[in-house]
Amino acid sequence: MSTTVPKTIPGDPLESAPVLVGRPDDRALTESLLTPVLEPMRKGWAALLAVLLAGMGFWLLCLYEVLFKGIGTWGNNIPVAWAYDITNFVWWIGIGHAGTLISAILLLFQQRWRTSINRFAEAMTLFAVAMAGLYPIIHLGRPWLFWWLIPYPSTLQLWPNFKSALPWDVFAISTYATVSFLFWYLGLIPDLATLRDAARDRTRRIVYGIMSFGWRGSARHWQHWRIGYLLLAGLSTPLVVSVHTIVSFDFAISQLPGWHTTIFPPYFVAGAIFSGFAMVMTLMIPARKAFRFEHVVTARHLDNMAKVMLATGMMVAYGYAMEWFIAWYSGNPNEWFAFWNRATGPFRLIYAVQIFCNVVAPQLLWLPAARANIAVLFLLSILVNVGMWAERFVIVAVSLTRDFVPSSWADYAPTWVDWGLLFGSMATFGVLFMLFLRFIPAIPISEVKELRKELEHEDHHAAAKAAAAEGA
Amino acid sequence: MTSWVLGEFVEEEPLLEAARTLRAKGVTGLDLHSPYPLHGAEEALGLRRSTVPLVALVAGVGGAVSGYLLQWWTVGIDWPLNVGNRPPHSPPAFIPVTFELGILFASLAIFLGLLFAYFEFPRVHHPVFEVEAFRSASIDGLWISAAVGRTEADGVAAELRRLGARSVSIVPGEGAP
């Protein structure tokens, strides 16, 4: 197994870092990528899991408060009927978008650097969507009746109102969760079979044997698998764009100043990808270090993710600028006031955080040295997550505090349950992610093998070309 | 009674060549097993084009149509609901759910179709798994399998050895590949 690392100057466009360091053979790749699953449990992993489980316990306590006492335990009021819950919902669902973008859109564009990070990003999507989906359900007030949202012939003789954006949300989120899971699992089956065959103990062989359904790497299966995988990618691509578009309709089709904007769908989608890439970065930087994935998740991956963050961050900044412009240009005093209130009203600090984290800080990514500096990337990824949460809060709650009639204005303050549901959901997400890292191959093994095959082929061609040039 | 002849190869090209040779000799029930999709396997085995796209198309269109009909009938016909004075049958408002159901049905058809119809899973006990060394098929091994009549098994095994297989085994079993 070759371990030579090609020399690169960080950010040199003529000589970028490789997508795969060295050309390890299939067995070496399998072993290195399965180490986190097959090695004995690590103390550090267990300790972190314990901390996250404690956070999850607090989250369950907050859920108990909401389910047994009701949503009066939140800081919501009238007119601020949507606050932390919907902010968290939009934030989490946005984070989920990077997973589908990396696995589906970049697959269709044949971007090789997606190969080693797609499984990871898809898992992040699944867990983020799971966290997101809970908020609208607990916000129903009587969440145990959530199935009234499903159109079925009932004795109520009523149907969901399909002309409202909220039932659209139900269909969009449930389709997104289902399709993300199917795409993730279809890609996982060959790797679960690898795990079954590489495991040495009976329990793992049985469990992973059942999970892989008896995959035997048959060429007859691979043929259909490839087409099916590609088709699911093709279907996920418009799906991911539609999901945050529909989420933005929840706001855009209302008449509230600050919400009633046609720029919302593209601006929400860009923001979703922006925050999602930031979250992949936040999770990947420690994970690649802890599990020694540096040979498959290289400086090239981080550099490319940083570029996507910069590009989508600029789109988001354009959205902010255009909102201000239209607020002024429309000549609508209510619209103008909504924006003036964001920047100078009681929540101006949160607005400042939004602008600093989402517009100012990411400008650092123009510098190649910043994109090559892991500490800078990690810090920026966290700032972007904070900034995007602030943005969702400003849009959802701050707009509601000041609507048309001053007599109906009100302020908003979150309660401990609101905070608990936010931080608790992060801990629960962390628990799910830690379990994923431990029990499922986090890097797609069969796809990395295929990538290595292609790269070897190219190496061979390049060598032949160089030899021919020398001969001439 | 069927026998399964399994041969392990080290390189891709001899494996594909072996598949072509056996197929030319009229051996049926051939299959290849590899940890990643092999380029050229479909041609070597003479597989026909996958019909998965057709399944996805039919399911997707079916999902979209049923999604639209569901909305049209429920809020347009069965219980016309006047909200914001939109007409009972409001095509623009029906687009999101129609689209989502089209994607959902197509994706479910692809996934369930692949697993249960195309792959005939779950099938955790398959004759090829009887050979312990076959575990390498998902790690770094390249395998060829042939489901042949018991009387032909020895001949195919000898042929595989001649074609460069590193190891050859015969497993009694049933069924097609």
Tab-separated table of C-alpha atoms in Angstrom, chain A residues 151 159-160 162, chain B residues 69-81:
chain	number	residue	atom	x	y	z
A	151	PRO	CA	-56.090	12.326	3.728
A	159	TRP	CA	-60.211	16.455	4.148
A	160	PRO	CA	-56.965	18.355	4.593
A	162	PHE	CA	-54.764	21.176	-0.045
B	69	LEU	CA	-56.937	13.196	-8.508
B	70	LEU	CA	-56.885	12.896	-4.724
B	71	GLN	CA	-56.771	16.676	-4.280
B	72	TRP	CA	-59.245	17.384	-7.055
B	73	TRP	CA	-61.817	14.947	-5.691
B	74	THR	CA	-61.410	15.652	-1.953
B	75	VAL	CA	-61.375	19.465	-1.846
B	76	GLY	CA	-62.901	20.129	-5.260
B	77	ILE	CA	-65.808	17.663	-5.428
B	78	ASP	CA	-66.456	15.758	-2.202
B	79	TRP	CA	-66.235	18.699	0.215
B	80	PRO	CA	-65.607	21.963	-1.630
B	81	LEU	CA	-63.709	24.155	0.781
